[in-house]
XYZ file of C-alpha atoms in Angstrom:
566
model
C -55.202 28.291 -17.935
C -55.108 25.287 -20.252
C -51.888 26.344 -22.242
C -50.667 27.494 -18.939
C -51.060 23.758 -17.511
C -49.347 22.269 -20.800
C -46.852 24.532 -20.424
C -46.277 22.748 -16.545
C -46.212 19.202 -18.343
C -43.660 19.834 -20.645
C -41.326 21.391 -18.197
C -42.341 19.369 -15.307
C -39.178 18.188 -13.804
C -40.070 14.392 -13.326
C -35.820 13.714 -14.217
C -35.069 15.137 -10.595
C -34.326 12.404 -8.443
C -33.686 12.998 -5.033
C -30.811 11.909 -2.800
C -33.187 9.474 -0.393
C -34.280 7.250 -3.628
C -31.280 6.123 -4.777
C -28.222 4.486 -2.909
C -24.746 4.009 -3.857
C -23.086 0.644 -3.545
C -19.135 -0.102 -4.024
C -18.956 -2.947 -5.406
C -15.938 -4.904 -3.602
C -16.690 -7.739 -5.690
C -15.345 -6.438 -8.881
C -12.609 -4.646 -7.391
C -11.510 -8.216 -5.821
C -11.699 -9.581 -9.993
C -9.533 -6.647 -10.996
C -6.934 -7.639 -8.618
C -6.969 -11.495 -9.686
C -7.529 -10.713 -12.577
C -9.367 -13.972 -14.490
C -7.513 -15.780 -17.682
C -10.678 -18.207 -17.712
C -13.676 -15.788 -17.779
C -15.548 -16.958 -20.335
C -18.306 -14.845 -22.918
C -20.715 -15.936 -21.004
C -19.736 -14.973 -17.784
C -17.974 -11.921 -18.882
C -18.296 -8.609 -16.773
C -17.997 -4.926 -16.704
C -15.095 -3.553 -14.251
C -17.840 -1.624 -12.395
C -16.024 0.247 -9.103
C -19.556 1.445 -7.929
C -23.244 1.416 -8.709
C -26.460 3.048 -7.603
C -29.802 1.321 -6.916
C -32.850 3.673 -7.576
C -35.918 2.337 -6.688
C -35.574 -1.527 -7.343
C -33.261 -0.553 -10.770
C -29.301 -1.409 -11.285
C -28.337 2.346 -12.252
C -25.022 3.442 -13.375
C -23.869 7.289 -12.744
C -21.401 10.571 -13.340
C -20.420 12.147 -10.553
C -19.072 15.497 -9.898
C -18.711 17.669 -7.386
C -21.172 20.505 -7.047
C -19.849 23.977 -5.981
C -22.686 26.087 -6.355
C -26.884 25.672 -6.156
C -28.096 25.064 -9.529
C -30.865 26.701 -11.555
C -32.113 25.499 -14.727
C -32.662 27.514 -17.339
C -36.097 26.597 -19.279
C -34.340 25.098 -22.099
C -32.231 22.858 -19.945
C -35.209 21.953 -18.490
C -36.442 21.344 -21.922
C -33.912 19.375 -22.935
C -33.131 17.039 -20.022
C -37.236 16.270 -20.341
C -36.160 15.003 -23.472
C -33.058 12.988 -22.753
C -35.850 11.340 -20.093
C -38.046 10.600 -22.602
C -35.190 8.152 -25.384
C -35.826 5.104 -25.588
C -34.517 2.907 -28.052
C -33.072 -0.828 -28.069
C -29.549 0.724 -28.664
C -29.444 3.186 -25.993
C -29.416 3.243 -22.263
C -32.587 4.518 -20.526
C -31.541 8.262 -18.908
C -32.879 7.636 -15.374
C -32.179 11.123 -13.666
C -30.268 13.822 -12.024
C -29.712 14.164 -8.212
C -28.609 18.065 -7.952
C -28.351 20.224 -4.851
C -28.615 17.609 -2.086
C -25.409 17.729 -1.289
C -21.874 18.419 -2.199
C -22.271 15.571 -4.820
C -23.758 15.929 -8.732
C -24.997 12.537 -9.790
C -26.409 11.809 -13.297
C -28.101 8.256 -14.027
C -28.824 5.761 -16.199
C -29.664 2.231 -16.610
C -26.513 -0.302 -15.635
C -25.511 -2.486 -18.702
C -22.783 -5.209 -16.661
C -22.439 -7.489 -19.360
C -19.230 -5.552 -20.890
C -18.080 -2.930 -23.287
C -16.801 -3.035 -26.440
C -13.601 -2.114 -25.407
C -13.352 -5.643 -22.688
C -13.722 -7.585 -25.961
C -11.610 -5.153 -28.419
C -9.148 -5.284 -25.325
C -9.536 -8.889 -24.821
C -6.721 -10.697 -27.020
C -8.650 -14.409 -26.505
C -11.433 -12.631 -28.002
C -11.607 -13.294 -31.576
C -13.530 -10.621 -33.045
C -14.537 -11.778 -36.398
C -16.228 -9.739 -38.975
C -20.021 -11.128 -37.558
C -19.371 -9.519 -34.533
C -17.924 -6.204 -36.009
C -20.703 -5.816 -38.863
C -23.220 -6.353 -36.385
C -21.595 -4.010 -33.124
C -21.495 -1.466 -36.431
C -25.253 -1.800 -37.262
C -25.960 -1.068 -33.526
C -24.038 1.649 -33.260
C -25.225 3.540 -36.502
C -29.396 2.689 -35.611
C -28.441 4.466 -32.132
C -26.878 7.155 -33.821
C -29.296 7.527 -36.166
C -32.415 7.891 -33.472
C -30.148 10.624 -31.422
C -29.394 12.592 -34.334
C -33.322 12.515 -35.281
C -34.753 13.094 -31.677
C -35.049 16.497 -30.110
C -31.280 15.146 -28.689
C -29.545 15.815 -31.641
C -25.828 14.356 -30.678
C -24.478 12.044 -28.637
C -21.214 13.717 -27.619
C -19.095 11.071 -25.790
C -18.910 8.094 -28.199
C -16.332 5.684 -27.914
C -15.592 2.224 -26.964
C -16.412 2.719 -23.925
C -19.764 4.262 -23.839
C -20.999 1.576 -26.319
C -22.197 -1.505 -24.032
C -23.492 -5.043 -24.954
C -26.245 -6.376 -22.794
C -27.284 -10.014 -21.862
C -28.955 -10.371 -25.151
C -25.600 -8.931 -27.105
C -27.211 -5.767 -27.944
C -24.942 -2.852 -28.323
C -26.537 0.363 -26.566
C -24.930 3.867 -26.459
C -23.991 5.351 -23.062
C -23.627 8.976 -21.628
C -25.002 10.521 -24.710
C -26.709 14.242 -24.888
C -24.924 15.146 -21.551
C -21.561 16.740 -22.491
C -22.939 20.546 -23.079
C -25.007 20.550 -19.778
C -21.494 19.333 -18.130
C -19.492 21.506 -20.410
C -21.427 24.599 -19.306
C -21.834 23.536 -15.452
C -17.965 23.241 -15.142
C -17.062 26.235 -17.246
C -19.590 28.082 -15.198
C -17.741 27.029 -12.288
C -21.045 24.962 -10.838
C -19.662 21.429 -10.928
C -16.032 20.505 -10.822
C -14.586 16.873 -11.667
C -13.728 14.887 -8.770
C -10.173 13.511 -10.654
C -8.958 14.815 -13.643
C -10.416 13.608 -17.171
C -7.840 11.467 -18.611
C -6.280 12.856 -21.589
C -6.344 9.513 -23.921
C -10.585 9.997 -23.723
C -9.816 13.394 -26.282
C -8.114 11.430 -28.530
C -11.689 10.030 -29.344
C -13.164 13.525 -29.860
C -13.117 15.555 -32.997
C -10.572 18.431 -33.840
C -13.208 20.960 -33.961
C -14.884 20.295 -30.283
C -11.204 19.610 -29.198
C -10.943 23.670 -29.432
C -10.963 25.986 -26.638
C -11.276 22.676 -24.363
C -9.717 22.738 -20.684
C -8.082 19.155 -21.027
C -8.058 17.593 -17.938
C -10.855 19.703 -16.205
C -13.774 19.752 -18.780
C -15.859 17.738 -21.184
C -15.678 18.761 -24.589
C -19.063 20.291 -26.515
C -20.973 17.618 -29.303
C -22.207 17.726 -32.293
C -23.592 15.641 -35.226
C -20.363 16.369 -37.170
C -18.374 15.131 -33.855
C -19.622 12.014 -34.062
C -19.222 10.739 -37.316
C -15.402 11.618 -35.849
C -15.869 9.315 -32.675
C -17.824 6.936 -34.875
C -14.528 6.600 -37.019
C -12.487 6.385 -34.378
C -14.517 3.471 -32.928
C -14.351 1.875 -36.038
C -10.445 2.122 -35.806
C -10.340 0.483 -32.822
C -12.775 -2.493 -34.061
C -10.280 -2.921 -37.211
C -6.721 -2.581 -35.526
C -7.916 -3.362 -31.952
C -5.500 -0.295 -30.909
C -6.137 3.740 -31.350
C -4.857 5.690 -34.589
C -2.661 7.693 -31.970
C -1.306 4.674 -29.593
C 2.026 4.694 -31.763
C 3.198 8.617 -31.653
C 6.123 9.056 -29.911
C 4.368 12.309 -27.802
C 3.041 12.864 -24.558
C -0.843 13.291 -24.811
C -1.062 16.821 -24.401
C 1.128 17.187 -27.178
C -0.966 14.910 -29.548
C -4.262 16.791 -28.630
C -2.391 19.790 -29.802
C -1.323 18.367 -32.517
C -4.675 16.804 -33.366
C -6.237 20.331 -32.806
C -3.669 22.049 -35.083
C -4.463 19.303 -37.626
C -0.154 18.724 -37.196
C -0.983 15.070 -36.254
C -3.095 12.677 -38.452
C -4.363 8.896 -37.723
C -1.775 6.287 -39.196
C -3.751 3.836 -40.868
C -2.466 0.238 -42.033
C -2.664 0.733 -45.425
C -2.362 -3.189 -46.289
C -6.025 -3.703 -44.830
C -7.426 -6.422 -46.806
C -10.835 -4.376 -47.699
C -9.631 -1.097 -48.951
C -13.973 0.586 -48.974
C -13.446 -0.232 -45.139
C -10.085 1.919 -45.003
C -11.526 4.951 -47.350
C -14.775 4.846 -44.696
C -12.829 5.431 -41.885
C -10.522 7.990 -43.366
C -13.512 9.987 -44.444
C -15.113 9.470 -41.164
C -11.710 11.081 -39.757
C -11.469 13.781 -42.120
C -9.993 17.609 -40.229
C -12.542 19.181 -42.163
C -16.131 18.790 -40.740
C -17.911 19.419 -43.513
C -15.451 16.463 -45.550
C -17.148 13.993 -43.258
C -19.994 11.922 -44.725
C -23.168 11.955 -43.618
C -25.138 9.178 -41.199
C -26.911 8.458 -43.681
C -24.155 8.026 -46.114
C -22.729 6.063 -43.639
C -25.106 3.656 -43.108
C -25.542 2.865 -47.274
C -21.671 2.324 -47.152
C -21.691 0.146 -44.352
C -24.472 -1.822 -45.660
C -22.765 -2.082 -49.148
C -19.038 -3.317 -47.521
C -20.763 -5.627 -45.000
C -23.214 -7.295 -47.343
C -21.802 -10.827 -46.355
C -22.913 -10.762 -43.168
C -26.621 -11.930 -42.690
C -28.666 -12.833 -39.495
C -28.615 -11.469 -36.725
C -25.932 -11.561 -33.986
C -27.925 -14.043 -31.970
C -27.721 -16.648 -34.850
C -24.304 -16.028 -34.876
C -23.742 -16.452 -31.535
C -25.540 -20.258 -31.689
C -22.328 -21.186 -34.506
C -19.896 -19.339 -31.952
C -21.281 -21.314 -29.255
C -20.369 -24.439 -30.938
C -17.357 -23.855 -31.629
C -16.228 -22.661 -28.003
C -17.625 -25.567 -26.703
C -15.162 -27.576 -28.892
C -12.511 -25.439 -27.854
C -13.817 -25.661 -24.028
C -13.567 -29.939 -24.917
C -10.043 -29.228 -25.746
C -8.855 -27.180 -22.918
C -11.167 -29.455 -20.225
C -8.571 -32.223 -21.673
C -5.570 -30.066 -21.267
C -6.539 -28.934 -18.005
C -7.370 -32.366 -16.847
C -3.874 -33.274 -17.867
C -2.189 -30.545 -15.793
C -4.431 -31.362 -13.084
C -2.936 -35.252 -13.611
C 0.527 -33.654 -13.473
C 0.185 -31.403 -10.498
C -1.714 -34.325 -8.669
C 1.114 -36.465 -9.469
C 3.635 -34.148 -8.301
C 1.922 -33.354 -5.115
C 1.787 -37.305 -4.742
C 5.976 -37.116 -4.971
C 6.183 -34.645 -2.595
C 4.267 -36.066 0.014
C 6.349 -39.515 -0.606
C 9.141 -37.627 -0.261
C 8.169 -35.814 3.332
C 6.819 -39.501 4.631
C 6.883 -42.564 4.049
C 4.561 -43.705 1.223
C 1.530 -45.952 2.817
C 1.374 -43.170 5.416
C 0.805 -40.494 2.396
C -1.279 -43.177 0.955
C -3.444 -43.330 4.150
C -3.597 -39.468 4.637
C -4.923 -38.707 1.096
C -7.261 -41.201 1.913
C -8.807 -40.855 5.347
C -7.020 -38.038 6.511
C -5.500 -39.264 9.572
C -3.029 -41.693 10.498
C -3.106 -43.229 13.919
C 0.017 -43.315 16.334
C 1.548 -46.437 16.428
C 3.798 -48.601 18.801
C 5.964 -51.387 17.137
C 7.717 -53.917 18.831
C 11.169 -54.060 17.436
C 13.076 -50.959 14.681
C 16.300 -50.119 13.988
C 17.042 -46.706 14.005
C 20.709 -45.158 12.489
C 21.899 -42.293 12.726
C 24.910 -41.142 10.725
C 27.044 -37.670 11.428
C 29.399 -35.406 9.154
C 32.484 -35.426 10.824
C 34.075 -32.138 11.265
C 31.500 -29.782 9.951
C 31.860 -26.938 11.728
C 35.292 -26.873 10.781
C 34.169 -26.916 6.933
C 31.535 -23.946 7.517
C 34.330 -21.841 8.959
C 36.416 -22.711 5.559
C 33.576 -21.391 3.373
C 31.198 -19.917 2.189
C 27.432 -20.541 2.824
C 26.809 -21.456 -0.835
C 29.335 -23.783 -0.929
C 28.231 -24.765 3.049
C 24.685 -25.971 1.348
C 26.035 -27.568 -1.900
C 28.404 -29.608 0.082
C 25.478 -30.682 2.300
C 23.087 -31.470 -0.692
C 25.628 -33.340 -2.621
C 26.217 -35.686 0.800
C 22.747 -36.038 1.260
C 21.484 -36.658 -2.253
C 24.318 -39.409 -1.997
C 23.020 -41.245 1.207
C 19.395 -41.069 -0.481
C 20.772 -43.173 -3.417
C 22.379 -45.351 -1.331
C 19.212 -46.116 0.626
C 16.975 -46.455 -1.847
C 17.989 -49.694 -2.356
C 17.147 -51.245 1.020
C 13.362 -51.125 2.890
C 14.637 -48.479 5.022
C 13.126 -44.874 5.124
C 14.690 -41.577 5.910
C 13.135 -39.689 8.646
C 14.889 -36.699 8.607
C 17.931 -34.319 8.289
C 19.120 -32.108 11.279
C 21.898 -29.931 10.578
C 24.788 -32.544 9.524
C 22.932 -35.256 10.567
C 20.758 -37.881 8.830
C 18.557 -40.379 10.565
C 17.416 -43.629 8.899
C 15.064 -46.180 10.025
C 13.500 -49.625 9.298
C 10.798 -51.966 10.667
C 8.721 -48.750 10.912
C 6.053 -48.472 9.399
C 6.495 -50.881 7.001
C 7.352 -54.269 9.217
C 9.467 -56.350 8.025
C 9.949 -59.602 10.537
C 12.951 -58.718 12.547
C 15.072 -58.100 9.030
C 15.387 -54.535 10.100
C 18.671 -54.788 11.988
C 20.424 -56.500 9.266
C 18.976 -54.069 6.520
C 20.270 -51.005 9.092
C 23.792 -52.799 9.036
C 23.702 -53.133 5.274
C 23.043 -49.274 4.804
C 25.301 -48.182 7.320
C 28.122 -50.536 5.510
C 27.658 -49.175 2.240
C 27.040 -45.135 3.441
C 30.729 -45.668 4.774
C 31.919 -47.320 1.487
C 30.586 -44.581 -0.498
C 31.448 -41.799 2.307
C 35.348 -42.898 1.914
C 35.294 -42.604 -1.912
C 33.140 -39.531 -2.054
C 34.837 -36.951 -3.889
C 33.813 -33.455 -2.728
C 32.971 -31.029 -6.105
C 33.168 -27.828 -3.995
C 36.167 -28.409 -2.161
C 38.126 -31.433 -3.491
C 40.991 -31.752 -0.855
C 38.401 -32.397 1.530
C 37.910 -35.975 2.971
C 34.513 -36.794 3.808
C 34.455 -38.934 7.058
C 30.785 -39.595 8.828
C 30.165 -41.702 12.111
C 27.644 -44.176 12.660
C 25.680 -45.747 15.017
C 22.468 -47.600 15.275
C 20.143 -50.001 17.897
C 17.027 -51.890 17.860
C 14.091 -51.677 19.979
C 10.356 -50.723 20.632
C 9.672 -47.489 18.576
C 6.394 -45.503 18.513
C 5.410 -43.227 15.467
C 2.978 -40.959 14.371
C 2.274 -38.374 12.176
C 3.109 -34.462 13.771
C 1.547 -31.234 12.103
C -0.924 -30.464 9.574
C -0.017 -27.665 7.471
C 3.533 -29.525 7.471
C 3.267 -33.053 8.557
C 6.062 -34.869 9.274
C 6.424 -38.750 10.369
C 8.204 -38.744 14.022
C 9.834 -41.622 16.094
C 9.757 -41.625 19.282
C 10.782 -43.795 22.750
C 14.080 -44.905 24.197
C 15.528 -46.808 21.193
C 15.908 -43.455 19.303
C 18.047 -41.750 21.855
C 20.097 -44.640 22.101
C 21.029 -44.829 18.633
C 21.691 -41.309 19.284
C 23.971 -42.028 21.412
C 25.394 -44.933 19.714
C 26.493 -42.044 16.775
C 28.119 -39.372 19.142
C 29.769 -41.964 21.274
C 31.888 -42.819 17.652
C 34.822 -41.686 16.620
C 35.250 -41.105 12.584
C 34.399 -43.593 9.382
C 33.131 -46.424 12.156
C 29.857 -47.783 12.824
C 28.813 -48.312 16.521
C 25.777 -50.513 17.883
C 24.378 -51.625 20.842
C 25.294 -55.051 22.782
C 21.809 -56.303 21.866
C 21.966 -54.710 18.568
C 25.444 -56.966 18.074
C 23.843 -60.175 19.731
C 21.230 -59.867 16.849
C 23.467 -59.455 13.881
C 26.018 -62.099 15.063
C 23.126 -64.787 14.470
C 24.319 -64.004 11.043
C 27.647 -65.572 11.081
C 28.586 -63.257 7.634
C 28.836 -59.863 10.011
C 32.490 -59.036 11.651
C 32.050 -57.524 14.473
C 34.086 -56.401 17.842
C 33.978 -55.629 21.052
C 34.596 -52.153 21.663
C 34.181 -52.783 25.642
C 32.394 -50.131 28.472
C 31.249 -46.787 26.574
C 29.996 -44.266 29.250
C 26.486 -43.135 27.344
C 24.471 -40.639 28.837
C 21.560 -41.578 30.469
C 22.641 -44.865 30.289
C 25.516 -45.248 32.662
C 28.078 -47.692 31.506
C 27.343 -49.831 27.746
C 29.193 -52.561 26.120
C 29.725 -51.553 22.723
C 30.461 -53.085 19.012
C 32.056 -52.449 16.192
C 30.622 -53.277 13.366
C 33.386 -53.578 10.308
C 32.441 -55.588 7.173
C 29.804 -57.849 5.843
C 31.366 -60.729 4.020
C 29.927 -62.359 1.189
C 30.925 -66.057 1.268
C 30.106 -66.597 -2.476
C 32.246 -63.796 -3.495
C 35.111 -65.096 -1.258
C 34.928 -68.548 -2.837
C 35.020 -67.334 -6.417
C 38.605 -65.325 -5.154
């Protein structure tokens, strides 16, 4: 009865976990990072790509999941076996949580979730330097997990690679998935579980040529073996020296490498100018066709202990020099990033001057609103492109826009020299105004003259690039009066005029014929208190909305000092 109730213990199934104590979560979070993507994730805050996680009991598990076709029975020594894999623990492995088996459709096996990263995010990573301190000591994790498996009632670990070898918070290395591939192997050739997508080939390059035999690429997991993973082992440590696998560079689609690999046609090309040549003759052993070529862990682990001898303290110790170093490197890219920040301020700053006027941008970035305004007296101009529809007809829309940006970019040099301020552009039309918001005691009207002078000047000399037989004529008109303005939209704010003394300049522009300037009678009164203005009567102008206008011409400014000098 006694051996009877051992018996019980040993095979007593406590690995079984069933479906209502676990629950899967997809974690949206990380598949939001992928997307982004992250050029500043730093060591400390690095991650695992994780698409989905389970949570048994109050534990962070990780799990393989296949599809189950049939009911499963254990045999007594899987039973045996997966008693044992429950049993491992070691600081360099993962803690084998369970199996969840004919719930449903779905085959779950679980163990402990390490987030922090694997070894292939950093040998992947090409901002992360990895130096021989990390190497030597990734190595010595690697081989002490190893060397527990290959002791313990386990025996393999089957899957090793870069990716089943994890770093924790504490930047502990611990082996993943080991023990599991001949239970899989046998469930799937058995026709009992079935992979939900297809095994990617690239994860056989990793496996040895001998375990590589007979294996359903694609569909099933390879079997393991001690002998297999002093293979993976050197294939890891390939990828740790050239940060790229010994097969990334043949010229063959993967099924024809894993042939090759299998037929021993196809060998790992090694960089034979490595600097430390018992590093190179390690991994070349460790990838030997030949099983029984391959040296032993314990071999292994005196030659790795002989080539990394220069490497002392722990990883942690390490890490403290590291640490110091990245956070002189941080210092140097918080000051380059503060000085693109500077820039991209500074160019945001332009761009809002250049959409309003500049103490309205001034007073959004600083309060946020602006508050509508009424001002006494502005002078608003307007100036036209004569015939422009005629020109669009004669070309082409590129040549339609650079003719249009070449005129424009010329009336914004011109203006820049007065204390005026361009509103806006409509079509082949460009509206200028001053007094508003910058006031500037009734000097407005005779600034507005000045600018409409000189846009003429430079209009009848303007030379054309795009079509140079073309004779740039513009009409002009302009009127003072009560204006009120105020910032329109959010998203796009622009600075708006509004009230009776804009329409009338309006009209003041249509109301012209070509390469003259037009005002207002009161407009006229104004500038003739400045006896340097020529102006004349045009006489009645019908204006819409208006009814019937005395009118002015407004022809030349003279300069009594220059006339004197002549």
């Amino acid at each position: 009865m006694l051996r009877r109730q051992r018996r019980l213990n040993i095979y007593r199934m406590n690995w079984k976990i069933p479906k209502n104590q676990f629950k899967v979560i997809e974690n949206k979070v990380s598949n939001s990072k992928n997307k982004q993507g992250n050029t500043t994730e730093t060591l400390s805050s690095k991650r695992r790509f994780i698409h989905a996680y389970a949570i048994v009991d109050t534990t962070k598990a990780e799990f393989l999941q296949l599809r189950q076709l049939k009911k499963i029975v254990w045999s007594k020594p899987e039973i045996k076996f997966i008693t044992e894999l429950k049993k491992i623990s070691h600081d360099n492995l993962t803690n084998f949580l369970g199996v969840n088996y004919n719930d449903t459709d779905k085959f779950y096996m679980l163990s402990t979730l390490v987030d922090r990263a694997s070894l292939e995010d950093f040998v992947d990573d090409p901002d992360f330097t990895l130096d021989i301190t990390f190497k030597s000591a990734f190595i010595r994790d690697i081989l002490k997990g190893l060397q527990y498996l290959h002791k313990s009632y386990i025996g393999y670990h089957g899957l090793l690679n870069i990716q089943t070898c994890l770093i924790d918070a504490n930047w502990v290395l611990k082996l993943s998935n080991f023990g599991i591939t001949n239970i899989l192997h046998n469930l799937i050739q058995d026709e009992v579980l079935k992979n939900i997508e297809l095994i990617n080939l690239h994860f056989y390059q990793t496996i040895s040529p001998e375990n590589l035999k007979g294996c359903n690429f694609g569909i099933n997991y390879p079997m393991g073996s001690q002998n297999g993973d002093i293979y993976s082992f050197g294939i890891v440590l390939y990828r740790l020296t050239y940060r790229y696998g010994p097969f990334d560079n043949v010229s063959m689609v993967p099924k024809d490498i894993l042939k090759g690999i299998v037929e021993n046609t196809i060998e790992p090309v090694f960089d034979e100018t490595l600097e430390d040549s018992s590093f190179l003759d390690l991994m070349k052993n460790c990838l030997k066709y030949n099983h029984l070529e391959r040296p032993s862990l314990k071999t292994l682990e005196s030659n790795i202990k002989t080539i990394l001898h220069s490497t002392r303290g722990n990883l942690v110790d390490q890490m403290i020099n590291m640490n110091e170093k990245y956070a002189q490197d941080l210092e140097r890219v918080v000051a380059e990033r503060t000085n693109m920040l500077v820039e991209a301020q500074q160019q945001t700053d332009r761009l809002l001057s250049e959409m309003l006027p500049p103490s309205i941008a001034e007073t959004l970035k600083n309060s946020g609103t602006v508050e509508p305004k009424l001002y006494e007296s502005a002078t608003v101009c307007f100036v036209q492109i004569c015939d422009f529809p005629k020109f669009m007809e004669e070309n082409l829309p590129p040549a339609v826009m650079q003719f249009l940006n070449d005129v424009f970019n010329m009336f914004d040099e011109v203006i820049h020299n007065y204390d005026c301020y361009k509103v806006e552009t409509i079509g082949d039309t460009y509206m200028v105004v001053s007094g508003v918001p910058k006031e500037n005691e009734g000097k407005h009207v005779f600034v507005i003259a000045e600018v409409a002078i000189s846009l003429r000047s430079h209009s009848l000399h303007f030379n054309v690039p795009v079509k140079p037989d073309w004779k740039l004529q513009v009409r002009i008109g302009f009127h003072c009066g009560p204006i009120a303005a105020g910032v329109i939209g959010i998203k796009a704010p622009r600075y708006c005029l509004f009230g009776d003394t804009v329409n009338f300049a309006s009209r003041m522009e249509s109301n012209c014929p070509p390469n003259q300037i037009q005002v207002s009678e009161s407009t006229a009164l104004k500038l003739m208190e400045n006896p340097e203005y020529r102006l004349i009567k045009r006489g009645i102008v019908k204006v819409k909305g208006k009814g019937d206008v005395n009118t002015y011409w407004l022809n030349e400014h003279f300069h009594p000092t220059e006339d004197s000098s002549n």
